[in-house]
XYZ file of N, CA, C and O in Angstrom:
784
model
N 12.767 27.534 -13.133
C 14.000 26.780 -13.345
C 13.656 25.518 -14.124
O 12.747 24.825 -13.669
N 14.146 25.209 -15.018
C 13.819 24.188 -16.124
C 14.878 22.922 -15.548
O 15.925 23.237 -14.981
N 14.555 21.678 -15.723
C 15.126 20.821 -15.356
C 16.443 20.649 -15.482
O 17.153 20.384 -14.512
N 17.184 20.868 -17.461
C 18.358 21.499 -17.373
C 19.420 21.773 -16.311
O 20.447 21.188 -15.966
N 18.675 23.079 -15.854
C 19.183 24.023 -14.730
C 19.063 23.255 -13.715
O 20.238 23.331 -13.355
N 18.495 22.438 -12.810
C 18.288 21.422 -11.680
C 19.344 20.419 -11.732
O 19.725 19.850 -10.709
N 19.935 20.132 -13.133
C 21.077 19.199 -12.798
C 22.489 19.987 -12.585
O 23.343 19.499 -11.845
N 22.601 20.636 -12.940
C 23.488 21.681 -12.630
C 23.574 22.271 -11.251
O 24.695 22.513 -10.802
N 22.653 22.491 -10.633
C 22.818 22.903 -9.098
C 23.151 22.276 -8.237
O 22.441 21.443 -7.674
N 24.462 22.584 -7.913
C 25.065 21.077 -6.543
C 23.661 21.563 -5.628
O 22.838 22.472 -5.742
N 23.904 20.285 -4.544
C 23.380 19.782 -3.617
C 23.751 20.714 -2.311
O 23.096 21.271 -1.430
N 25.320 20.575 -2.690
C 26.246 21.204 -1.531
C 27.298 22.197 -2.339
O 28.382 21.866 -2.818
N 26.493 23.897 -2.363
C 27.446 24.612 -2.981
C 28.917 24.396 -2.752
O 29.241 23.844 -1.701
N 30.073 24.851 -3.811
C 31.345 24.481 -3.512
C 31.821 23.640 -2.850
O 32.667 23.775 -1.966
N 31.170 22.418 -3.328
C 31.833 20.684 -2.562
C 31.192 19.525 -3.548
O 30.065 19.340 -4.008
N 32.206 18.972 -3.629
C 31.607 17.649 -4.248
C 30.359 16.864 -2.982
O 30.466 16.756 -1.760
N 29.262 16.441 -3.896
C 27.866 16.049 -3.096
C 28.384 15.150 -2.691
O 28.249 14.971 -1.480
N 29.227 14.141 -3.479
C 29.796 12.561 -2.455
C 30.841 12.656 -2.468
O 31.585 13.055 -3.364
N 31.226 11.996 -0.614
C 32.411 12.025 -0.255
C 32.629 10.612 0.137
O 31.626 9.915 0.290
N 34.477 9.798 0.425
C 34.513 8.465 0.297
C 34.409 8.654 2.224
O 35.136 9.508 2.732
N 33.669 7.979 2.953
C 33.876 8.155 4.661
C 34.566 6.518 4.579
O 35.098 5.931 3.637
N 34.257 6.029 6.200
C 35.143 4.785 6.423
C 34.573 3.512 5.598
O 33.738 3.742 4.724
N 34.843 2.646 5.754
C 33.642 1.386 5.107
C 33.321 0.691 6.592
O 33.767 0.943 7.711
N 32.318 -0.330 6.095
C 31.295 -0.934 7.115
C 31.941 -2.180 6.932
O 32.516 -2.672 5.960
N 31.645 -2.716 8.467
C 32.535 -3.540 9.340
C 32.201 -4.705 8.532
O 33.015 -5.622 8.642
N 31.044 -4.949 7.609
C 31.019 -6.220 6.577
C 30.400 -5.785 5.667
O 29.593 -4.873 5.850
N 30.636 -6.366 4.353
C 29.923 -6.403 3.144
C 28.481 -6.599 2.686
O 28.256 -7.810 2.686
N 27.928 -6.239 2.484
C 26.051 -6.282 2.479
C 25.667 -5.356 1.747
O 26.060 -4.245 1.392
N 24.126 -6.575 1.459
C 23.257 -5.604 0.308
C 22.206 -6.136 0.576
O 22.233 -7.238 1.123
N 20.798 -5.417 0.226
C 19.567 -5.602 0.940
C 19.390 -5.923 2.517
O 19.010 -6.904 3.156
N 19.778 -4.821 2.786
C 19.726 -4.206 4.549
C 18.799 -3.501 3.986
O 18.288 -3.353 2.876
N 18.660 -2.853 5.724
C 18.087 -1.183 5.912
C 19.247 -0.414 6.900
O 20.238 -0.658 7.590
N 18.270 0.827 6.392
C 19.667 2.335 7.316
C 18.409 2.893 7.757
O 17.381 2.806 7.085
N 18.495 3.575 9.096
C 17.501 4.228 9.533
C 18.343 4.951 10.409
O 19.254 4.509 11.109
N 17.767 6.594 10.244
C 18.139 7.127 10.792
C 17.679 7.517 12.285
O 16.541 7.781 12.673
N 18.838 7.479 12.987
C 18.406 7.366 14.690
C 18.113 9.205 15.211
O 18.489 10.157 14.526
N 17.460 9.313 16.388
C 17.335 10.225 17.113
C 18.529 11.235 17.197
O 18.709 12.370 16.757
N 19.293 10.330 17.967
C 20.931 11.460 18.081
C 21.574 11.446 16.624
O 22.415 12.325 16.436
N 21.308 10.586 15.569
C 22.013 11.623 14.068
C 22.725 10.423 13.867
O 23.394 10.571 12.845
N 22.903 9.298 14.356
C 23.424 8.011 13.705
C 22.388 6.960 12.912
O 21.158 7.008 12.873
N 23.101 6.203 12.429
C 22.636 5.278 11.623
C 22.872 3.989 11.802
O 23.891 3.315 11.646
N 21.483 3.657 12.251
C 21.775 1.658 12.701
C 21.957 1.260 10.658
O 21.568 1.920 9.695
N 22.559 0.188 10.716
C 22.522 -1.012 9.296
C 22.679 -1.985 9.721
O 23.623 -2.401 10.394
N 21.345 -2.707 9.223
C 20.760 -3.951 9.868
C 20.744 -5.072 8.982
O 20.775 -4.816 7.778
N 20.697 -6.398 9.389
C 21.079 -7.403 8.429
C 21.237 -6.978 7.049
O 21.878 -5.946 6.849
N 20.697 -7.688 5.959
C 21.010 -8.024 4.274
C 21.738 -8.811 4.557
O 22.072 -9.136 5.696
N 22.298 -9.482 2.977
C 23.009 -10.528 2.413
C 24.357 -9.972 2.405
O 24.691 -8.791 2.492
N 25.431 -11.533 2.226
C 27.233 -11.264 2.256
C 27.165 -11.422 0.675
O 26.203 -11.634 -0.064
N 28.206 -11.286 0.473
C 28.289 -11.419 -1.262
C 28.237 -12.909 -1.910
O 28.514 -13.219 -3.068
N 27.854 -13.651 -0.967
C 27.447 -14.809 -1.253
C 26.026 -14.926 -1.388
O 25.532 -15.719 -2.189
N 25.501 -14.355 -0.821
C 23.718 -14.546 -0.783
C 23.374 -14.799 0.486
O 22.177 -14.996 0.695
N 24.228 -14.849 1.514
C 23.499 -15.171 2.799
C 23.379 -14.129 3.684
O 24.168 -13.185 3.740
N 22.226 -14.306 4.508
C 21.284 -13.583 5.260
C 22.469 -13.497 6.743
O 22.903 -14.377 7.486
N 22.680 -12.021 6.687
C 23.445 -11.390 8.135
C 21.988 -11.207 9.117
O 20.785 -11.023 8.929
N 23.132 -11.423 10.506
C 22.429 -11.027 11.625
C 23.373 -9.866 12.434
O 23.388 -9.675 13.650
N 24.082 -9.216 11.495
C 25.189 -8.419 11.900
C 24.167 -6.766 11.954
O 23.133 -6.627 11.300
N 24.628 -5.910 12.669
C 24.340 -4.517 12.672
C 25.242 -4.052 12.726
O 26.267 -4.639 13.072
N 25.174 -2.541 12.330
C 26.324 -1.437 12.947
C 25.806 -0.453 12.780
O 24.754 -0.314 12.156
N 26.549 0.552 13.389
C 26.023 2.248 13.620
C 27.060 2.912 12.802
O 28.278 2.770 12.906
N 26.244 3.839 11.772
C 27.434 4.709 10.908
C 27.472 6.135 11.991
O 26.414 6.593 12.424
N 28.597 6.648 12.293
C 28.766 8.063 13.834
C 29.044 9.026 12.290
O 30.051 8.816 11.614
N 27.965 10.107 11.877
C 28.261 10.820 10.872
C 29.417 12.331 11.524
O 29.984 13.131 10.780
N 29.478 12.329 13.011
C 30.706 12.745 13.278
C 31.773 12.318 13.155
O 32.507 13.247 12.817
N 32.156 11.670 13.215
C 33.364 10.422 12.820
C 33.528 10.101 11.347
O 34.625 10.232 10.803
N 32.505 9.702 10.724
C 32.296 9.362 9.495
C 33.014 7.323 9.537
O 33.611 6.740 8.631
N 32.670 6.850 10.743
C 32.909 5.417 10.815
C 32.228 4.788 11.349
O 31.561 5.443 12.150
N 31.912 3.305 11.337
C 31.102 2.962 11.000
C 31.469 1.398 12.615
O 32.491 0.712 12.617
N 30.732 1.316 13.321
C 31.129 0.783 14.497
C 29.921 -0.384 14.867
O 28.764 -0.077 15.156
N 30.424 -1.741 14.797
C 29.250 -2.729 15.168
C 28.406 -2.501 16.765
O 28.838 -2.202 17.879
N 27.121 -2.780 16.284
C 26.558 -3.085 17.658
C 25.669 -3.959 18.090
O 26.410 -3.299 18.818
N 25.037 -4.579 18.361
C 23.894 -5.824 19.020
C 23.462 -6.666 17.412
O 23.199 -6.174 16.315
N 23.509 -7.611 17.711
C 23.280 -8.616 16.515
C 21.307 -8.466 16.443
O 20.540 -7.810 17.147
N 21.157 -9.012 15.753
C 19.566 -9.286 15.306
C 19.518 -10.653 15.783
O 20.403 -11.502 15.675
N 18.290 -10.773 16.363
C 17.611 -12.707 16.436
C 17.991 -13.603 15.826
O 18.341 -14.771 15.994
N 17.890 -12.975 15.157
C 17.863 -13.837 13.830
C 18.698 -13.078 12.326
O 19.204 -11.969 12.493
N 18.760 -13.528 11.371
C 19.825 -13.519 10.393
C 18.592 -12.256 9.021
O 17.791 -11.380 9.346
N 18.685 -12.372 8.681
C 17.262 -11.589 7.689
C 17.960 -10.619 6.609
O 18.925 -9.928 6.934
N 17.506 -10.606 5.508
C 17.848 -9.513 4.343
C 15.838 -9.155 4.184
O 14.885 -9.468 4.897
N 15.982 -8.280 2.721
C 15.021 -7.848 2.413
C 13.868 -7.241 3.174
O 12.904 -6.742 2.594
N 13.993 -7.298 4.549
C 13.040 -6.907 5.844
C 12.699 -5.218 6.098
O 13.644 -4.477 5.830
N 11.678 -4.684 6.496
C 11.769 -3.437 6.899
C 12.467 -3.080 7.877
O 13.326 -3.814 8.364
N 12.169 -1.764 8.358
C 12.994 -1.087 9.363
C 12.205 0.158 9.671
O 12.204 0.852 8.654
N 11.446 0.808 10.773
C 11.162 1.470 10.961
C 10.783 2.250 12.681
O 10.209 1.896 13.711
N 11.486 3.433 12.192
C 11.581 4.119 13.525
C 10.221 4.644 14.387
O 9.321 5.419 14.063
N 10.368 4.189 15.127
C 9.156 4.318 16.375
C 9.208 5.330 17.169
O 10.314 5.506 17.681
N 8.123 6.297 17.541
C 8.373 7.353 18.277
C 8.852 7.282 19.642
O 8.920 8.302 20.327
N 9.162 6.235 20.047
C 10.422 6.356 21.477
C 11.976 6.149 21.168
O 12.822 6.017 22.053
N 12.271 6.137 19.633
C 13.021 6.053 19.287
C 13.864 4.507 18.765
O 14.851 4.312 18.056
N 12.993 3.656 19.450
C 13.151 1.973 18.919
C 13.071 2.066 17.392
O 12.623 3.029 16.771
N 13.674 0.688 16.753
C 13.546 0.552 15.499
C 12.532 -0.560 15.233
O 12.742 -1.631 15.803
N 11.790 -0.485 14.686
C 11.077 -2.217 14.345
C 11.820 -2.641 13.035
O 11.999 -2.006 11.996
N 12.163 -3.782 13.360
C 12.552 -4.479 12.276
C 11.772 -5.834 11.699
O 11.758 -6.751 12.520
N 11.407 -5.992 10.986
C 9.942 -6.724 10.314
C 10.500 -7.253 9.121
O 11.216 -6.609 8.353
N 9.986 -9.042 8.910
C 9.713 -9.529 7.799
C 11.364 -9.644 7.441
O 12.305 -9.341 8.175
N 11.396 -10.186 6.061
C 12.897 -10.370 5.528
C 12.455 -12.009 5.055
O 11.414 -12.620 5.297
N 13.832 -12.492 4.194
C 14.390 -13.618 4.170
C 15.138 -14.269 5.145
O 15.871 -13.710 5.960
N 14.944 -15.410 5.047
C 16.470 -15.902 6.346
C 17.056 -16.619 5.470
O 16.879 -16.693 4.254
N 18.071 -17.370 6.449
C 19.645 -18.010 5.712
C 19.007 -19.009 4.644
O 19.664 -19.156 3.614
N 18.063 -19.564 4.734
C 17.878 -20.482 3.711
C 16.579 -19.832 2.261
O 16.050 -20.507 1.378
N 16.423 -18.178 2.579
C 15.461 -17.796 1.805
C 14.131 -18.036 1.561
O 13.301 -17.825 0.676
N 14.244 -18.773 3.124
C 12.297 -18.856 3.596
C 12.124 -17.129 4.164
O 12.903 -16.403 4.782
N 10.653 -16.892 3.595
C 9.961 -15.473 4.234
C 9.603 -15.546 5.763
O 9.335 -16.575 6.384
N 9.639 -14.552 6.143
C 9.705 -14.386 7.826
C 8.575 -13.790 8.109
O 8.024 -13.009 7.332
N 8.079 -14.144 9.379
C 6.651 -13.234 9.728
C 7.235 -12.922 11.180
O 6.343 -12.649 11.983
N 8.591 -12.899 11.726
C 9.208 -12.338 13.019
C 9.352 -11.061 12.843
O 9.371 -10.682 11.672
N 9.464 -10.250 13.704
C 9.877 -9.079 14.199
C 10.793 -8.605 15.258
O 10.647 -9.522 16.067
N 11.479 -7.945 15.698
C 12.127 -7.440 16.517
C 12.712 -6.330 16.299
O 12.818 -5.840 15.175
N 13.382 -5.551 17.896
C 12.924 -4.374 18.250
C 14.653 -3.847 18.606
O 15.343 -4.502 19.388
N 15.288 -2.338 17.765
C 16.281 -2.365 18.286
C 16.405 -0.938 18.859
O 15.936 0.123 18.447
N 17.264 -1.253 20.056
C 16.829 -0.307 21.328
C 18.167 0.252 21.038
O 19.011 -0.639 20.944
N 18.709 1.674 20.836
C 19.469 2.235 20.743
C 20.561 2.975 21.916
O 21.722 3.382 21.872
N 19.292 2.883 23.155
C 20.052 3.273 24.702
C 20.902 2.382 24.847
O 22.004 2.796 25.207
N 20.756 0.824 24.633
C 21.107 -0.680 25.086
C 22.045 -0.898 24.172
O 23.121 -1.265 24.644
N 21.963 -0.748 22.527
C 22.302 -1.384 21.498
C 21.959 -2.818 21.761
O 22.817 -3.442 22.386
N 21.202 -3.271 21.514
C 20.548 -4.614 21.937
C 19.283 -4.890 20.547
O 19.033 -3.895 19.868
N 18.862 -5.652 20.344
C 17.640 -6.213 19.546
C 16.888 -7.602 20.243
O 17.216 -8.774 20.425
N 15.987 -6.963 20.450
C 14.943 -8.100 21.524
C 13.469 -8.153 20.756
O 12.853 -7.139 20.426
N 12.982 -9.609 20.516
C 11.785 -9.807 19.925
C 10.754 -9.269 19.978
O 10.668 -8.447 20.890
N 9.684 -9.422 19.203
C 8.338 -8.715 19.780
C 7.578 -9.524 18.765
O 8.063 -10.249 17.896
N 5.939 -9.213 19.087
C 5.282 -10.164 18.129
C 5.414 -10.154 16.488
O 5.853 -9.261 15.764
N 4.906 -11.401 16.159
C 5.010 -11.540 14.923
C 3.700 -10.975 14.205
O 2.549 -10.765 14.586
N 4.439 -10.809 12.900
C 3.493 -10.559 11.986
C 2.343 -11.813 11.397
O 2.779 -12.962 11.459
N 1.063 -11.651 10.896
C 0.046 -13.084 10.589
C 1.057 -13.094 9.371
O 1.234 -14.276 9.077
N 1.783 -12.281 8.553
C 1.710 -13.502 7.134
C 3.710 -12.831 6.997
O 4.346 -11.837 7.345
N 3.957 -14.074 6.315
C 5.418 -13.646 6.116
C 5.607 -13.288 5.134
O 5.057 -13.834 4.178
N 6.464 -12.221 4.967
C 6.193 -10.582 4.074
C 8.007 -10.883 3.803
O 8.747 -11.130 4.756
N 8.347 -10.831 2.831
C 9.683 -10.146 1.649
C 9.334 -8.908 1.023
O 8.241 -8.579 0.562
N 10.353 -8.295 1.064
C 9.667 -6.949 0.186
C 8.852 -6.095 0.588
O 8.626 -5.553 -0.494
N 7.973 -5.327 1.618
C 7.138 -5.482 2.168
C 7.811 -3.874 2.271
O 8.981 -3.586 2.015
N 6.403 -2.645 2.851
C 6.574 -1.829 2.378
C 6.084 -1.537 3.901
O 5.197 -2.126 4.520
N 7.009 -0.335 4.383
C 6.325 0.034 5.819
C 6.402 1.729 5.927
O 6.616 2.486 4.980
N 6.185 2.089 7.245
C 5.686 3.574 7.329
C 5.152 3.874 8.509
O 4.112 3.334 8.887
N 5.959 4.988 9.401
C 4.868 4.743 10.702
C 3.739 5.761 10.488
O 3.893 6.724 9.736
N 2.492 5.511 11.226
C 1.744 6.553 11.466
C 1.640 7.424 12.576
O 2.217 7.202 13.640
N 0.889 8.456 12.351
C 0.962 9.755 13.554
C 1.081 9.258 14.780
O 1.978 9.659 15.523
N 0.105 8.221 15.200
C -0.251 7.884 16.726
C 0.974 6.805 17.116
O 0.889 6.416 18.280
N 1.844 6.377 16.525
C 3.342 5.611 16.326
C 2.854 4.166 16.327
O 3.542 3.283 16.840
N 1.788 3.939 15.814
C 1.707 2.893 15.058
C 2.574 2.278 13.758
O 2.694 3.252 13.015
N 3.226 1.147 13.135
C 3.521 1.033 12.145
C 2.687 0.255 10.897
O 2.142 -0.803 11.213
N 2.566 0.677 9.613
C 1.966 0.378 8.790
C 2.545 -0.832 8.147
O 3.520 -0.392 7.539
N 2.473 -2.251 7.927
C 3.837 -3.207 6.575
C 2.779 -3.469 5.823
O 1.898 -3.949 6.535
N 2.387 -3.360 4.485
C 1.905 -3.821 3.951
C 2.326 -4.664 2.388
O 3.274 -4.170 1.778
N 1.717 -5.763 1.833
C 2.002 -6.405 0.591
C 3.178 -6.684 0.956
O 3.556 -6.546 2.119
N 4.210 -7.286 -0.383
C 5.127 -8.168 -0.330
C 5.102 -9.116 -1.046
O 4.483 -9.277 -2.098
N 6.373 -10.379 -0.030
C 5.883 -11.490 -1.085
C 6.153 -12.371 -0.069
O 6.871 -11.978 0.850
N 5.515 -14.002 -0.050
C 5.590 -15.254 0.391
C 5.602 -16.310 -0.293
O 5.150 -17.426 -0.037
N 6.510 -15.644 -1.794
C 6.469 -16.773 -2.589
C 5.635 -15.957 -3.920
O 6.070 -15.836 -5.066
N 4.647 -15.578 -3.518
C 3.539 -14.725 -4.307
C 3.514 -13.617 -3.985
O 3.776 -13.487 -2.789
N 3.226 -12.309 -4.731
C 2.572 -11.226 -4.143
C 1.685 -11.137 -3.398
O 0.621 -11.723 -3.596
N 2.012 -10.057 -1.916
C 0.508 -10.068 -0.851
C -0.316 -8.606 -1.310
O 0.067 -7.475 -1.609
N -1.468 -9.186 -1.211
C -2.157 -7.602 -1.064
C -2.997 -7.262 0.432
O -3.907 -6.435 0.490
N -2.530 -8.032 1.569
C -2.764 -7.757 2.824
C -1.652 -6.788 3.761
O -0.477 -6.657 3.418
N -2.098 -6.293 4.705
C -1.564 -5.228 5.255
C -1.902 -5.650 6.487
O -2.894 -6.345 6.710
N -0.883 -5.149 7.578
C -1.276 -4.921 9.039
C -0.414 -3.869 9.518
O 0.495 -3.301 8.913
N -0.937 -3.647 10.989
C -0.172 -2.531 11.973
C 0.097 -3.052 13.292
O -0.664 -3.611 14.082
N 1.622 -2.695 13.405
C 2.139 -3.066 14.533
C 1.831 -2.149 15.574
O 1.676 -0.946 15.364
N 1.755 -2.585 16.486
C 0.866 -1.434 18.165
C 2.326 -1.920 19.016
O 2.782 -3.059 19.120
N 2.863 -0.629 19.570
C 4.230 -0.515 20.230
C 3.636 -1.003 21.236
O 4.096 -2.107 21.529
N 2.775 -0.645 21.921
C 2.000 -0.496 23.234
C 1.935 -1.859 23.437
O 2.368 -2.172 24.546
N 1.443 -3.037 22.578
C 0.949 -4.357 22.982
C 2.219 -5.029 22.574
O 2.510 -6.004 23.268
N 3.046 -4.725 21.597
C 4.195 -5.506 20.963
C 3.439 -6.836 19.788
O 3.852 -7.974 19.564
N 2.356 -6.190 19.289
C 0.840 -6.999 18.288
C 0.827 -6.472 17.321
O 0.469 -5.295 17.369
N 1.194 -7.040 15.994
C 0.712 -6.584 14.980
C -1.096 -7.000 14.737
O -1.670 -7.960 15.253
N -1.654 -6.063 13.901
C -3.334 -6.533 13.696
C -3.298 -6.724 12.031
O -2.464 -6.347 11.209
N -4.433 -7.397 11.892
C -4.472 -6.855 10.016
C -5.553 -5.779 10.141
O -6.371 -5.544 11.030
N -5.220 -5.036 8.624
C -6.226 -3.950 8.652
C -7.056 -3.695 7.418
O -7.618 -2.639 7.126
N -7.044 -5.013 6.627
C -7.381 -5.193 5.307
C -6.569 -5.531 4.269
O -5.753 -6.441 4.412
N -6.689 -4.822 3.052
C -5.824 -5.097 1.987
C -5.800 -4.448 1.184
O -6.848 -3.974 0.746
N -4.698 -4.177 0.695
C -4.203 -3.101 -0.736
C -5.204 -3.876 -2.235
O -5.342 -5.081 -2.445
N -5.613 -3.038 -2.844
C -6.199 -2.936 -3.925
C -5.859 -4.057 -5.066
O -6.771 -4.536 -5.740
N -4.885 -4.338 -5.193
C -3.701 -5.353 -5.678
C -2.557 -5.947 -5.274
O -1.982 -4.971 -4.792
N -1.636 -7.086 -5.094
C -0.928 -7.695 -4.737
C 0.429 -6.767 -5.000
O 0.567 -6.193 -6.080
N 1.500 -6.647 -3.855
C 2.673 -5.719 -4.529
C 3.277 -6.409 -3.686
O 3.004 -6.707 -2.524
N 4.631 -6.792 -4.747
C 5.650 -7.301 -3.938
C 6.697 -6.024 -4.211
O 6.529 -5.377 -5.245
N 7.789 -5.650 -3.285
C 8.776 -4.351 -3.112
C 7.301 -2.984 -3.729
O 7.384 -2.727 -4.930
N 6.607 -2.544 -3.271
C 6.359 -1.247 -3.318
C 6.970 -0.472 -2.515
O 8.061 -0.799 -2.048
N 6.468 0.511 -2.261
C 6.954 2.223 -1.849
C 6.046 2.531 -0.647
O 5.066 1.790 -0.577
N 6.180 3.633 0.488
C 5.484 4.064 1.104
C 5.851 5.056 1.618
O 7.035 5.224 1.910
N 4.772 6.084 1.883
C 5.395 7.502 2.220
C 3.932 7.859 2.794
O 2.798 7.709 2.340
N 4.540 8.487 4.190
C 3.331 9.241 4.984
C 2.866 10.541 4.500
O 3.659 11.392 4.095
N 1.920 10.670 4.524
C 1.139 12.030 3.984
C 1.116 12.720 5.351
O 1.053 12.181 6.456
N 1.203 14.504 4.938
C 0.880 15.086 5.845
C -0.323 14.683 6.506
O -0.448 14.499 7.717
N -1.399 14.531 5.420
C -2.288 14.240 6.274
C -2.844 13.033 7.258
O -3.919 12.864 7.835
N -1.828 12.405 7.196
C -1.895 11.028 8.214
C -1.936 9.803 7.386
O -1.557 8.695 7.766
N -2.529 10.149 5.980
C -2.292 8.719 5.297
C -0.879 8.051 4.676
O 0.263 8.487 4.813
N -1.271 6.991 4.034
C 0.269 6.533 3.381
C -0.349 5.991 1.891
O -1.345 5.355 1.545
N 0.610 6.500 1.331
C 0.613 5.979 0.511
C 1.447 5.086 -0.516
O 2.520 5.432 -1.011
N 0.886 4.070 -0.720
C 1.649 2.483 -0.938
C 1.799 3.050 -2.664
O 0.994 3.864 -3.115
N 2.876 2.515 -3.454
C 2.910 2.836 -4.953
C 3.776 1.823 -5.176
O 4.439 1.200 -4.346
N 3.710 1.649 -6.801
C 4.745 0.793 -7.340
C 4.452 -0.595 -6.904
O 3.438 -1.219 -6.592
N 5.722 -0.844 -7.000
C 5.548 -2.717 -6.775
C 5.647 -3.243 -8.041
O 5.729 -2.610 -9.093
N 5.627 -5.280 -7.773
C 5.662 -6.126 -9.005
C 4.282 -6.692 -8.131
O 4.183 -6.968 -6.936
N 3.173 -6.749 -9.340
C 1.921 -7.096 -9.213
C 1.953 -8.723 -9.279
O 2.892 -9.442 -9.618
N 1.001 -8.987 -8.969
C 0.848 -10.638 -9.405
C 0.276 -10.791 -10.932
O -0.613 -10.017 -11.287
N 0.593 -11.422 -11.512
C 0.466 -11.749 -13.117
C -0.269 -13.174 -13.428
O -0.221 -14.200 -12.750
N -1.005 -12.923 -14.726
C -1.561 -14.269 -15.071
C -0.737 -15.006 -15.758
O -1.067 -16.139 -16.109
């Protein structure tokens, strides 16, 4: 099949691929969406169309197709990760806050509760910042930015509520990519490098 032919093949035989569902209870951009256990979707801080940093969440019910607030964040944060933990918690890591200082907080959102409750911080405060869990449900954040591109990395341990460092990426990346390998690794790509 030649590429051609690949744009041509819906997604979803006999249906348009996008459909309009409800809208979300506020306006935002640079959040995260993560998809939950039972088939919903937390959306967690980002910015209002002003530029300021929400501490708002909500759950999109893809039975329903609407979109329903639940437990605020600590704190206010855009640009931050989000990543699902094998008991089903979310970590939420790093970001901007209301005044566009970088964050090295974390916190944890519990989906039984709908609640978000702290946990340790990260050593360096990360924008942009690229995460990924691993097999043993460790989480990976690495690079970013604090003003500058990072090329340091750490892993958050569910077990202690501790992030560690675990070295450093090859080069400085602020917004890269990350994707778990079958075989247990990740791999970090892309990014804006640091420049002379």
């Amino acid at each position: 099949m030649c590429s051609s032919d690949l744009r041509r093949t819906p997604l979803f035989p006999g249906s348009d691929p996008f459909v309009v569902v409800g809208s979300m209870t506020a306006a935002r951009a640079h959040h995260t969406a993560t998809l939950l256990f039972d088939g919903k979707v937390l959306i967690a801080g980002g910015e209002d169309e002003l530029g300021r940093a929400l501490d708002s969440a909500e759950l999109f019910d893809p039975a329903t197709d609407t979109f329903s607030p639940t437990g605020s964040l600590n704190g206010a944060r855009a640009y931050h990760t989000a990543t699902m933990l094998n008991d089903g918690q979310v970590l939420i890591a790093g970001g901007r806050d209301q005044t566009g200082r970088p964050l090295a907080t974390a916190e944890l959102y519990d989906p039984k509760q709908g609640i978000f409750t702290t946990t340790g911080s990260m050593a360096a405060n990360r924008v942009n910042a690229a995460a990924a869990g691993l097999f043993d449900g460790r989480v990976l954040v690495a690079g970013g930015s604090d003003g500058q591109p990072l090329a340091t990395a750490e892993v958050y341990e569910p077990g202690s509520g501790r992030f560690f460092s675990v070295g450093s990426l090859s080069v400085p990346r602020e917004s890269p990519s990350a994707a778990k390998l079958r075989d247990g690794r990740i791999l970090i790509g892309g990014g804006n490098a640091l420049s002379d």
